Amino acid sequence: MALRLDASRTPVREALLLLSVQGLVDVVPRTGIHVHKLRASELIAMMEEALDELEDVLTRLAARRIVASQRPMLQTALEGTARCAQANDIAGYEDANATRHEVMKSSTLPAETPSFLSDDLR
């Protein structure tokens, strides 16, 4: 691998060890290093983590772009999700969360978004 990458063996070995620690490769003594085969549960967990990160980025973007008229609606939705989460009200949380997402989407989509695209995203 070091020859293929035109690198010395030490950085390649260190990179593979880091990948091993992250669970992306499996080190099998006297056999080699293999790409880790994900179980369905691992893949789902990774996708949920990626979606959480994406939602964080979109929330920050919405916070920068939101217009004054949308702030009360977003604040109400945020308070609703917090209240419902505290009360373990799943249906109420889903409704408030859907409203929050609608406000965020309308805040983050550029004004010039073609209608056929914005309809699909909203």
Short mmCIF file of N, CA and C in Angstrom, two decimals, residues 1-2 10 15 30 34-35 37 42 62 75 77 81 96 101 111 114:
data_model
loop_
_atom_site.label_atom_id
_atom_site.label_comp_id
_atom_site.label_asym_id
_atom_site.label_seq_id
_atom_site.Cartn_x
_atom_site.Cartn_y
_atom_site.Cartn_z
N MET A 1 0.83 -1.18 0.00
CA MET A 1 0.00 0.00 0.00
C MET A 1 0.88 1.26 0.00
N ALA A 2 1.97 1.21 0.76
CA ALA A 2 2.87 2.37 0.81
C ALA A 2 3.44 2.65 -0.58
N THR A 10 5.59 4.05 7.59
CA THR A 10 5.15 4.52 8.91
C THR A 10 3.84 5.30 8.86
N ALA A 15 -1.98 5.45 9.75
CA ALA A 15 -3.32 5.72 9.21
C ALA A 15 -4.21 4.48 9.35
N ARG A 30 -1.28 -11.80 11.23
CA ARG A 30 -0.72 -12.74 10.25
C ARG A 30 -1.64 -12.99 9.04
N HIS A 34 -8.38 -5.67 6.73
CA HIS A 34 -9.54 -5.76 5.85
C HIS A 34 -10.54 -4.66 6.18
N VAL A 35 -11.23 -4.19 5.17
CA VAL A 35 -12.28 -3.20 5.39
C VAL A 35 -13.36 -3.86 6.23
N LYS A 37 -16.77 -4.96 7.54
CA LYS A 37 -18.10 -5.16 6.95
C LYS A 37 -19.13 -4.72 7.97
N GLU A 42 -25.07 -1.11 12.56
CA GLU A 42 -23.97 -0.14 12.51
C GLU A 42 -24.24 0.90 11.43
N ALA A 62 -30.21 28.14 9.06
CA ALA A 62 -31.54 28.75 9.22
C ALA A 62 -31.49 29.91 10.21
N GLN A 75 -39.60 29.67 17.25
CA GLN A 75 -39.50 29.64 18.71
C GLN A 75 -40.60 28.77 19.30
N ALA A 77 -42.18 26.30 17.83
CA ALA A 77 -41.90 24.90 17.51
C ALA A 77 -40.80 24.34 18.40
N THR A 81 -41.21 21.22 20.93
CA THR A 81 -40.42 19.98 20.93
C THR A 81 -39.84 19.73 22.31
N ALA A 96 -44.54 19.12 16.45
CA ALA A 96 -43.72 20.32 16.66
C ALA A 96 -42.43 20.23 15.86
N HIS A 101 -39.03 21.84 11.23
CA HIS A 101 -38.34 21.55 9.98
C HIS A 101 -38.89 22.37 8.82
N ALA A 111 -33.98 32.12 -2.28
CA ALA A 111 -35.19 32.70 -2.87
C ALA A 111 -35.37 32.27 -4.32
N PRO A 114 -35.94 26.93 -7.85
CA PRO A 114 -37.04 26.65 -8.77
C PRO A 114 -38.22 26.01 -8.03
#
